[in-house]
PDB file of C-alpha atoms in Angstrom:
ATOM      1  CA  MET A   1      49.537 111.112 108.765  1.00 46.00           C
ATOM      2  CA  ALA A   2      53.093 111.396 107.507  1.00 47.00           C
ATOM      3  CA  PRO A   3      52.889 115.148 106.654  1.00 47.00           C
ATOM      4  CA  SER A   4      51.384 115.933 110.066  1.00 44.00           C
ATOM      5  CA  LEU A   5      54.070 113.953 111.833  1.00 39.00           C
ATOM      6  CA  ARG A   6      56.762 115.763 109.874  1.00 41.00           C
ATOM      7  CA  PHE A   7      55.280 119.114 110.891  1.00 33.00           C
ATOM      8  CA  LEU A   8      55.264 118.134 114.560  1.00 36.00           C
ATOM      9  CA  LEU A   9      58.865 117.030 114.384  1.00 37.00           C
ATOM     10  CA  LEU A  10      59.977 120.340 112.867  1.00 37.00           C
ATOM     11  CA  LEU A  11      57.993 122.534 115.234  1.00 39.00           C
ATOM     12  CA  PRO A  12      60.361 122.383 118.249  1.00 44.00           C
ATOM     13  CA  ALA A  13      63.383 123.221 116.080  1.00 42.00           C
ATOM     14  CA  THR A  14      61.521 126.139 114.490  1.00 40.00           C
ATOM     15  CA  PHE A  15      60.449 127.425 117.900  1.00 40.00           C
ATOM     16  CA  PHE A  16      64.017 127.154 119.196  1.00 41.00           C
ATOM     17  CA  PHE A  17      65.316 129.083 116.183  1.00 40.00           C
ATOM     18  CA  MET A  18      62.761 131.863 116.670  1.00 42.00           C
ATOM     19  CA  GLN A  19      63.539 132.012 120.392  1.00 44.00           C
ATOM     20  CA  THR A  20      67.256 132.315 119.645  1.00 44.00           C
ATOM     21  CA  LEU A  21      66.621 135.221 117.266  1.00 42.00           C
ATOM     22  CA  ALA A  22      64.478 136.986 119.866  1.00 44.00           C
ATOM     23  CA  GLU A  23      67.137 136.563 122.532  1.00 47.00           C
ATOM     24  CA  ALA A  24      69.807 137.894 120.172  1.00 44.00           C
ATOM     25  CA  ALA A  25      67.708 140.953 119.340  1.00 46.00           C
ATOM     26  CA  THR A  26      67.322 141.860 123.027  1.00 55.00           C
ATOM     27  CA  CYS A  27      70.792 140.915 124.231  1.00 77.00           C
ATOM     28  CA  SER A  28      72.011 143.848 126.316  1.00 76.00           C
ATOM     29  CA  ASP A  29      75.417 142.258 126.923  1.00 88.00           C
ATOM     30  CA  CYS A  30      76.209 141.490 123.280  1.00 95.00           C
ATOM     31  CA  PHE A  31      78.940 143.368 121.428  1.00 97.00           C
ATOM     32  CA  THR A  32      78.238 145.614 118.437  1.00 98.00           C
ATOM     33  CA  GLN A  33      80.740 145.909 115.595  1.00 98.00           C
ATOM     34  CA  SER A  34      81.956 149.394 114.650  1.00 97.00           C
ATOM     35  CA  GLN A  35      85.045 151.571 114.295  1.00 98.00           C
ATOM     36  CA  ALA A  36      86.846 154.032 116.565  1.00 98.00           C
ATOM     37  CA  ALA A  37      89.232 156.926 116.077  1.00 97.00           C
ATOM     38  CA  TYR A  38      90.905 159.220 118.623  1.00 96.00           C
ATOM     39  CA  TYR A  39      91.012 162.947 119.287  1.00 91.00           C
ATOM     40  CA  PRO A  40      93.585 164.536 116.950  1.00 81.00           C
ATOM     41  CA  ASN A  41      96.057 167.110 118.219  1.00 69.00           C
ATOM     42  CA  SER A  42      95.175 166.446 121.854  1.00 67.00           C
ATOM     43  CA  ASP A  43      96.961 165.362 124.976  1.00 68.00           C
ATOM     44  CA  GLU A  44      96.340 161.976 126.550  1.00 85.00           C
ATOM     45  CA  ILE A  45      93.063 162.861 128.242  1.00 87.00           C
ATOM     46  CA  GLY A  46      89.744 164.104 126.894  1.00 89.00           C
ATOM     47  CA  THR A  47      88.502 167.570 125.991  1.00 90.00           C
ATOM     48  CA  ASP A  48      87.251 170.219 128.422  1.00 90.00           C
ATOM     49  CA  THR A  49      84.772 171.577 125.852  1.00 91.00           C
ATOM     50  CA  GLY A  50      82.707 168.436 125.326  1.00 94.00           C
ATOM     51  CA  ARG A  51      79.040 168.601 124.340  1.00 97.00           C
ATOM     52  CA  CYS A  52      77.965 166.914 127.562  1.00 98.00           C
ATOM     53  CA  GLY A  53      78.735 170.073 129.536  1.00 97.00           C
ATOM     54  CA  TYR A  54      81.208 168.521 131.987  1.00 97.00           C
ATOM     55  CA  GLY A  55      83.886 171.149 131.347  1.00 95.00           C
ATOM     56  CA  SER A  56      87.380 170.406 132.666  1.00 94.00           C
ATOM     57  CA  PHE A  57      85.916 167.649 134.844  1.00 96.00           C
ATOM     58  CA  GLY A  58      85.037 165.770 131.661  1.00 95.00           C
ATOM     59  CA  ALA A  59      88.659 165.750 130.494  1.00 93.00           C
ATOM     60  CA  THR A  60      89.902 163.813 133.531  1.00 94.00           C
ATOM     61  CA  LEU A  61      86.789 161.784 134.379  1.00 96.00           C
ATOM     62  CA  ASN A  62      87.494 158.042 134.622  1.00 96.00           C
ATOM     63  CA  GLY A  63      91.207 158.794 134.592  1.00 95.00           C
ATOM     64  CA  GLY A  64      90.887 160.372 131.150  1.00 95.00           C
ATOM     65  CA  ASP A  65      89.395 157.261 129.543  1.00 97.00           C
ATOM     66  CA  VAL A  66      86.589 159.171 127.825  1.00 97.00           C
ATOM     67  CA  ALA A  67      85.081 159.451 124.360  1.00 97.00           C
ATOM     68  CA  ALA A  68      82.896 161.384 121.994  1.00 97.00           C
ATOM     69  CA  VAL A  69      80.084 159.428 120.367  1.00 98.00           C
ATOM     70  CA  SER A  70      77.787 160.033 117.415  1.00 97.00           C
ATOM     71  CA  ALA A  71      74.454 158.160 117.454  1.00 97.00           C
ATOM     72  CA  LEU A  72      74.996 157.029 121.049  1.00 98.00           C
ATOM     73  CA  TYR A  73      74.851 160.681 122.166  1.00 98.00           C
ATOM     74  CA  ARG A  74      71.042 160.488 121.827  1.00 98.00           C
ATOM     75  CA  ASP A  75      70.423 164.230 122.210  1.00 97.00           C
ATOM     76  CA  GLY A  76      72.407 164.234 125.438  1.00 98.00           C
ATOM     77  CA  VAL A  77      70.717 161.275 127.112  1.00 98.00           C
ATOM     78  CA  GLY A  78      73.829 159.195 126.393  1.00 98.00           C
ATOM     79  CA  CYS A  79      76.123 161.505 128.370  1.00 98.00           C
ATOM     80  CA  GLY A  80      77.745 159.738 131.307  1.00 98.00           C
ATOM     81  CA  ALA A  81      77.120 156.249 129.917  1.00 98.00           C
ATOM     82  CA  CYS A  82      79.975 153.739 130.082  1.00 98.00           C
ATOM     83  CA  TYR A  83      81.030 151.366 127.312  1.00 98.00           C
ATOM     84  CA  GLN A  84      83.536 148.576 127.014  1.00 98.00           C
ATOM     85  CA  VAL A  85      85.401 149.183 123.765  1.00 98.00           C
ATOM     86  CA  LYS A  86      87.964 146.771 122.357  1.00 98.00           C
ATOM     87  CA  CYS A  87      89.720 146.642 119.020  1.00 98.00           C
ATOM     88  CA  THR A  88      89.518 143.392 117.094  1.00 98.00           C
ATOM     89  CA  ASN A  89      93.052 142.972 115.722  1.00 97.00           C
ATOM     90  CA  SER A  90      94.357 140.107 117.868  1.00 96.00           C
ATOM     91  CA  TYR A  91      97.963 140.967 117.015  1.00 97.00           C
ATOM     92  CA  TYR A  92      97.761 144.401 118.660  1.00 98.00           C
ATOM     93  CA  CYS A  93      94.683 144.365 120.898  1.00 98.00           C
ATOM     94  CA  THR A  94      93.925 143.144 124.394  1.00 98.00           C
ATOM     95  CA  ASP A  95      90.981 140.871 125.109  1.00 97.00           C
ATOM     96  CA  ASP A  96      89.258 143.320 127.459  1.00 97.00           C
ATOM     97  CA  GLY A  97      89.910 146.656 125.754  1.00 98.00           C
ATOM     98  CA  VAL A  98      89.059 149.762 127.749  1.00 98.00           C
ATOM     99  CA  THR A  99      86.025 151.120 129.599  1.00 98.00           C
ATOM    100  CA  ILE A 100      85.191 154.689 128.591  1.00 98.00           C
ATOM    101  CA  VAL A 101      82.701 157.342 129.701  1.00 98.00           C
ATOM    102  CA  VAL A 102      80.767 159.409 127.157  1.00 98.00           C
ATOM    103  CA  THR A 103      81.634 163.090 127.627  1.00 97.00           C
ATOM    104  CA  ASP A 104      81.251 164.549 124.139  1.00 97.00           C
ATOM    105  CA  GLN A 105      79.493 164.308 120.782  1.00 97.00           C
ATOM    106  CA  GLY A 106      81.367 163.786 117.540  1.00 94.00           C
ATOM    107  CA  SER A 107      82.043 161.478 114.636  1.00 88.00           C
ATOM    108  CA  SER A 108      84.776 160.718 112.142  1.00 87.00           C
ATOM    109  CA  GLY A 109      83.838 158.762 109.038  1.00 88.00           C
ATOM    110  CA  ASN A 110      82.016 155.576 110.015  1.00 91.00           C
ATOM    111  CA  THR A 111      83.117 155.605 113.634  1.00 96.00           C
ATOM    112  CA  ASP A 112      80.829 155.371 116.652  1.00 97.00           C
ATOM    113  CA  PHE A 113      83.581 156.499 119.046  1.00 98.00           C
ATOM    114  CA  ILE A 114      86.309 159.112 119.123  1.00 97.00           C
ATOM    115  CA  LEU A 115      88.426 158.103 122.094  1.00 97.00           C
ATOM    116  CA  SER A 116      90.934 160.096 124.057  1.00 96.00           C
ATOM    117  CA  ARG A 117      94.496 159.161 123.104  1.00 96.00           C
ATOM    118  CA  ARG A 118      94.881 157.536 126.511  1.00 96.00           C
ATOM    119  CA  ALA A 119      91.825 155.321 126.023  1.00 97.00           C
ATOM    120  CA  PHE A 120      92.757 154.487 122.424  1.00 97.00           C
ATOM    121  CA  SER A 121      96.262 153.440 123.506  1.00 97.00           C
ATOM    122  CA  ARG A 122      94.945 151.301 126.353  1.00 97.00           C
ATOM    123  CA  MET A 123      93.356 148.943 123.826  1.00 98.00           C
ATOM    124  CA  GLY A 124      96.887 147.844 122.834  1.00 98.00           C
ATOM    125  CA  GLN A 125      98.664 144.865 124.394  1.00 98.00           C
ATOM    126  CA  THR A 126     101.969 146.693 124.782  1.00 98.00           C
ATOM    127  CA  THR A 127     103.433 150.160 124.390  1.00 97.00           C
ATOM    128  CA  ASP A 128     104.578 149.249 120.881  1.00 98.00           C
ATOM    129  CA  ALA A 129     101.150 147.839 120.033  1.00 98.00           C
ATOM    130  CA  ALA A 130      99.527 151.043 121.291  1.00 97.00           C
ATOM    131  CA  ALA A 131     101.849 153.081 119.065  1.00 97.00           C
ATOM    132  CA  SER A 132     100.857 150.929 116.086  1.00 98.00           C
ATOM    133  CA  LEU A 133      97.163 151.494 116.830  1.00 98.00           C
ATOM    134  CA  LEU A 134      97.720 155.247 117.028  1.00 97.00           C
ATOM    135  CA  ALA A 135      99.527 155.112 113.693  1.00 97.00           C
ATOM    136  CA  LEU A 136      96.489 153.422 112.129  1.00 97.00           C
ATOM    137  CA  GLY A 137      94.237 156.251 113.318  1.00 95.00           C
ATOM    138  CA  VAL A 138      90.986 154.310 112.835  1.00 97.00           C
ATOM    139  CA  VAL A 139      90.521 150.716 113.969  1.00 98.00           C
ATOM    140  CA  ASP A 140      87.764 148.105 113.902  1.00 98.00           C
ATOM    141  CA  ILE A 141      86.184 147.625 117.313  1.00 98.00           C
ATOM    142  CA  GLU A 142      83.337 145.968 119.137  1.00 98.00           C
ATOM    143  CA  TYR A 143      81.575 147.600 122.037  1.00 98.00           C
ATOM    144  CA  ARG A 144      78.827 147.100 124.600  1.00 98.00           C
ATOM    145  CA  ARG A 145      77.334 149.194 127.355  1.00 97.00           C
ATOM    146  CA  VAL A 146      78.538 148.400 130.859  1.00 97.00           C
ATOM    147  CA  SER A 147      77.816 149.709 134.329  1.00 96.00           C
ATOM    148  CA  CYS A 148      79.629 152.864 135.451  1.00 97.00           C
ATOM    149  CA  SER A 149      81.342 152.569 138.815  1.00 94.00           C
ATOM    150  CA  TYR A 150      82.843 155.357 140.905  1.00 95.00           C
ATOM    151  CA  PRO A 151      83.906 153.842 144.235  1.00 92.00           C
ATOM    152  CA  TYR A 152      83.452 156.193 147.194  1.00 91.00           C
ATOM    153  CA  LYS A 153      81.819 158.788 144.926  1.00 94.00           C
ATOM    154  CA  ASN A 154      78.209 159.901 145.225  1.00 96.00           C
ATOM    155  CA  ILE A 155      76.205 161.477 142.429  1.00 97.00           C
ATOM    156  CA  THR A 156      77.166 165.147 142.517  1.00 97.00           C
ATOM    157  CA  ILE A 157      75.733 168.260 140.914  1.00 97.00           C
ATOM    158  CA  LYS A 158      77.825 171.184 139.756  1.00 98.00           C
ATOM    159  CA  ILE A 159      76.022 174.525 139.602  1.00 98.00           C
ATOM    160  CA  ASP A 160      76.803 176.232 136.294  1.00 97.00           C
ATOM    161  CA  GLN A 161      78.686 179.523 136.420  1.00 96.00           C
ATOM    162  CA  ASN A 162      75.915 181.176 134.413  1.00 95.00           C
ATOM    163  CA  SER A 163      73.342 180.474 137.116  1.00 98.00           C
ATOM    164  CA  ASN A 164      71.840 183.568 138.690  1.00 97.00           C
ATOM    165  CA  TYR A 165      70.327 183.120 142.134  1.00 96.00           C
ATOM    166  CA  PRO A 166      67.345 183.092 142.554  1.00 95.00           C
ATOM    167  CA  TYR A 167      66.186 183.644 138.965  1.00 96.00           C
ATOM    168  CA  TYR A 168      67.974 181.013 136.884  1.00 98.00           C
ATOM    169  CA  LEU A 169      69.478 177.674 137.853  1.00 98.00           C
ATOM    170  CA  ALA A 170      71.575 175.388 135.670  1.00 98.00           C
ATOM    171  CA  PHE A 171      73.613 172.406 136.760  1.00 98.00           C
ATOM    172  CA  VAL A 172      75.358 169.320 135.430  1.00 98.00           C
ATOM    173  CA  ILE A 173      75.200 165.869 137.001  1.00 97.00           C
ATOM    174  CA  TRP A 174      78.518 164.162 137.794  1.00 97.00           C
ATOM    175  CA  HIS A 175      79.319 160.515 138.610  1.00 96.00           C
ATOM    176  CA  GLN A 176      76.262 158.959 137.001  1.00 95.00           C
ATOM    177  CA  GLN A 177      76.543 155.350 138.119  1.00 94.00           C
ATOM    178  CA  GLY A 178      75.077 152.097 136.951  1.00 95.00           C
ATOM    179  CA  ARG A 179      73.806 151.284 133.497  1.00 95.00           C
ATOM    180  CA  ARG A 180      70.650 153.385 133.305  1.00 96.00           C
ATOM    181  CA  ASP A 181      69.981 156.794 131.761  1.00 97.00           C
ATOM    182  CA  ILE A 182      68.831 159.906 133.588  1.00 97.00           C
ATOM    183  CA  THR A 183      65.835 160.871 131.472  1.00 98.00           C
ATOM    184  CA  ALA A 184      64.134 163.488 133.667  1.00 98.00           C
ATOM    185  CA  VAL A 185      64.973 165.718 136.628  1.00 98.00           C
ATOM    186  CA  GLN A 186      62.696 167.549 139.051  1.00 97.00           C
ATOM    187  CA  LEU A 187      63.316 170.110 141.779  1.00 97.00           C
ATOM    188  CA  CYS A 188      60.916 170.052 144.707  1.00 96.00           C
ATOM    189  CA  GLU A 189      60.407 172.459 147.576  1.00 95.00           C
ATOM    190  CA  THR A 190      61.045 170.524 150.760  1.00 91.00           C
ATOM    191  CA  GLN A 191      58.286 172.260 152.731  1.00 87.00           C
ATOM    192  CA  ASN A 192      55.244 172.008 150.456  1.00 86.00           C
ATOM    193  CA  PHE A 193      56.632 169.364 148.025  1.00 84.00           C
ATOM    194  CA  ALA A 194      55.735 171.461 144.972  1.00 91.00           C
ATOM    195  CA  CYS A 195      57.904 170.128 142.135  1.00 94.00           C
ATOM    196  CA  LYS A 196      59.107 171.616 138.860  1.00 96.00           C
ATOM    197  CA  LEU A 197      60.293 169.594 135.868  1.00 97.00           C
ATOM    198  CA  LEU A 198      63.615 170.842 134.518  1.00 98.00           C
ATOM    199  CA  ASP A 199      64.692 171.212 130.889  1.00 98.00           C
ATOM    200  CA  ARG A 200      67.663 169.358 129.436  1.00 98.00           C
ATOM    201  CA  SER A 201      69.559 172.309 127.982  1.00 97.00           C
ATOM    202  CA  TYR A 202      72.131 170.047 126.311  1.00 97.00           C
ATOM    203  CA  GLY A 203      74.163 167.014 127.296  1.00 97.00           C
ATOM    204  CA  ALA A 204      73.982 166.460 131.049  1.00 97.00           C
ATOM    205  CA  VAL A 205      73.044 170.100 131.778  1.00 98.00           C
ATOM    206  CA  TRP A 206      69.622 170.745 133.343  1.00 98.00           C
ATOM    207  CA  THR A 207      68.110 174.225 133.614  1.00 98.00           C
ATOM    208  CA  THR A 208      65.102 176.129 134.884  1.00 97.00           C
ATOM    209  CA  THR A 209      63.977 179.719 135.151  1.00 96.00           C
ATOM    210  CA  SER A 210      62.251 180.794 138.364  1.00 93.00           C
ATOM    211  CA  PRO A 211      63.456 177.743 140.323  1.00 95.00           C
ATOM    212  CA  PRO A 212      61.554 176.695 143.448  1.00 94.00           C
ATOM    213  CA  SER A 213      62.578 178.482 146.642  1.00 91.00           C
ATOM    214  CA  GLY A 214      63.998 177.236 149.910  1.00 93.00           C
ATOM    215  CA  PRO A 215      66.025 174.048 150.348  1.00 94.00           C
ATOM    216  CA  LEU A 216      65.478 171.951 147.240  1.00 96.00           C
ATOM    217  CA  SER A 217      65.014 168.212 146.919  1.00 95.00           C
ATOM    218  CA  LEU A 218      66.356 166.732 143.696  1.00 96.00           C
ATOM    219  CA  ARG A 219      64.498 163.896 141.940  1.00 97.00           C
ATOM    220  CA  MET A 220      66.078 161.961 139.073  1.00 98.00           C
ATOM    221  CA  LEU A 221      64.297 159.518 136.786  1.00 98.00           C
ATOM    222  CA  PHE A 222      66.492 156.554 135.880  1.00 97.00           C
ATOM    223  CA  SER A 223      65.417 154.512 132.828  1.00 97.00           C
ATOM    224  CA  ASP A 224      66.826 151.305 131.379  1.00 94.00           C
ATOM    225  CA  GLU A 225      66.736 149.726 127.921  1.00 90.00           C
ATOM    226  CA  ASN A 226      63.680 147.666 128.873  1.00 91.00           C
ATOM    227  CA  GLY A 227      61.593 150.737 129.619  1.00 91.00           C
ATOM    228  CA  ASP A 228      61.690 150.317 133.413  1.00 96.00           C
ATOM    229  CA  GLU A 229      61.793 153.654 135.232  1.00 96.00           C
ATOM    230  CA  THR A 230      62.630 154.567 138.823  1.00 96.00           C
ATOM    231  CA  TRP A 231      62.575 157.940 140.556  1.00 96.00           C
ATOM    232  CA  VAL A 232      65.576 158.395 142.850  1.00 96.00           C
ATOM    233  CA  VAL A 233      65.452 160.999 145.629  1.00 95.00           C
ATOM    234  CA  PRO A 234      68.890 161.904 147.047  1.00 95.00           C
ATOM    235  CA  VAL A 235      69.577 162.028 150.764  1.00 93.00           C
ATOM    236  CA  ASN A 236      71.001 165.564 150.690  1.00 96.00           C
ATOM    237  CA  ASN A 237      69.134 168.668 149.583  1.00 96.00           C
ATOM    238  CA  ILE A 238      70.424 171.586 147.542  1.00 96.00           C
ATOM    239  CA  PRO A 239      70.796 174.422 150.050  1.00 96.00           C
ATOM    240  CA  GLN A 240      68.453 177.367 149.944  1.00 94.00           C
ATOM    241  CA  ASP A 241      71.273 179.797 149.165  1.00 95.00           C
ATOM    242  CA  TRP A 242      72.808 177.749 146.330  1.00 97.00           C
ATOM    243  CA  LYS A 243      75.665 179.495 144.530  1.00 97.00           C
ATOM    244  CA  ALA A 244      77.005 179.447 140.974  1.00 97.00           C
ATOM    245  CA  GLY A 245      80.151 177.362 140.655  1.00 97.00           C
ATOM    246  CA  GLU A 246      79.496 175.287 143.780  1.00 98.00           C
ATOM    247  CA  THR A 247      79.249 171.478 143.873  1.00 98.00           C
ATOM    248  CA  TYR A 248      76.777 169.592 146.038  1.00 98.00           C
ATOM    249  CA  ASP A 249      77.008 165.942 147.054  1.00 97.00           C
ATOM    250  CA  THR A 250      73.611 164.226 146.756  1.00 96.00           C
ATOM    251  CA  GLY A 251      74.598 161.507 149.220  1.00 96.00           C
ATOM    252  CA  VAL A 252      73.413 158.667 146.967  1.00 93.00           C
ATOM    253  CA  GLN A 253      74.879 156.081 144.647  1.00 91.00           C
ATOM    254  CA  VAL A 254      72.821 154.294 141.999  1.00 89.00           C
ATOM    255  CA  ASN A 255      74.801 151.262 140.884  1.00 81.00           C
ATOM    256  CA  SER A 256      72.109 148.867 139.677  1.00 64.00           C
TER     257      SER A 256
END
């Protein structure tokens, strides 16, 4: 009887330990340890040639608090995602760090992030602390994904300059809100509801040859880390006579 009793007494503790490990493995709010550098030979903001396809908009997005990432780029799916990044040296670094938006792909040594100088400096407690961080060049950090928020901004599409009406359409999605990824995009004719799945050219740029005709309804598939997926249909349509270089407000925000 004694061995059986001992087993029963240990079982709850073992179960609790296994449950704790499972919760840790799926913790979406936990921080990950890494390193970060900053863009060399740049001004305070980001780059206008980032691999997400945002152009000059990507340099000033989020006030210039932007970054290039390596593995987190995820073949472009990671573009537009927001992360809280904070350095770990308590002498120089703030408790909250900085929230950045992914606008580019890149790596430097063992870093997961290459921040704009502005974002890198904002991890420092003071101006002098920020200067010391910049002098270090590479710092230890911890990061986690957070929700993107653009108050009073709807998701917007920017028609690429290389688009050629009505034969070829390419556009980039701006102001991706919330904490989910855009993993698929469709264009649908508003009259007969025939839809066409677009290709992710690179980054946040979506393209199609022979796009549907007439006013177009945009459909975006939002996916989270748990595998849940939701199709979002904007309020506003893309006009029938869409033009290269134009921006169109979708009329929706997706903050969850």
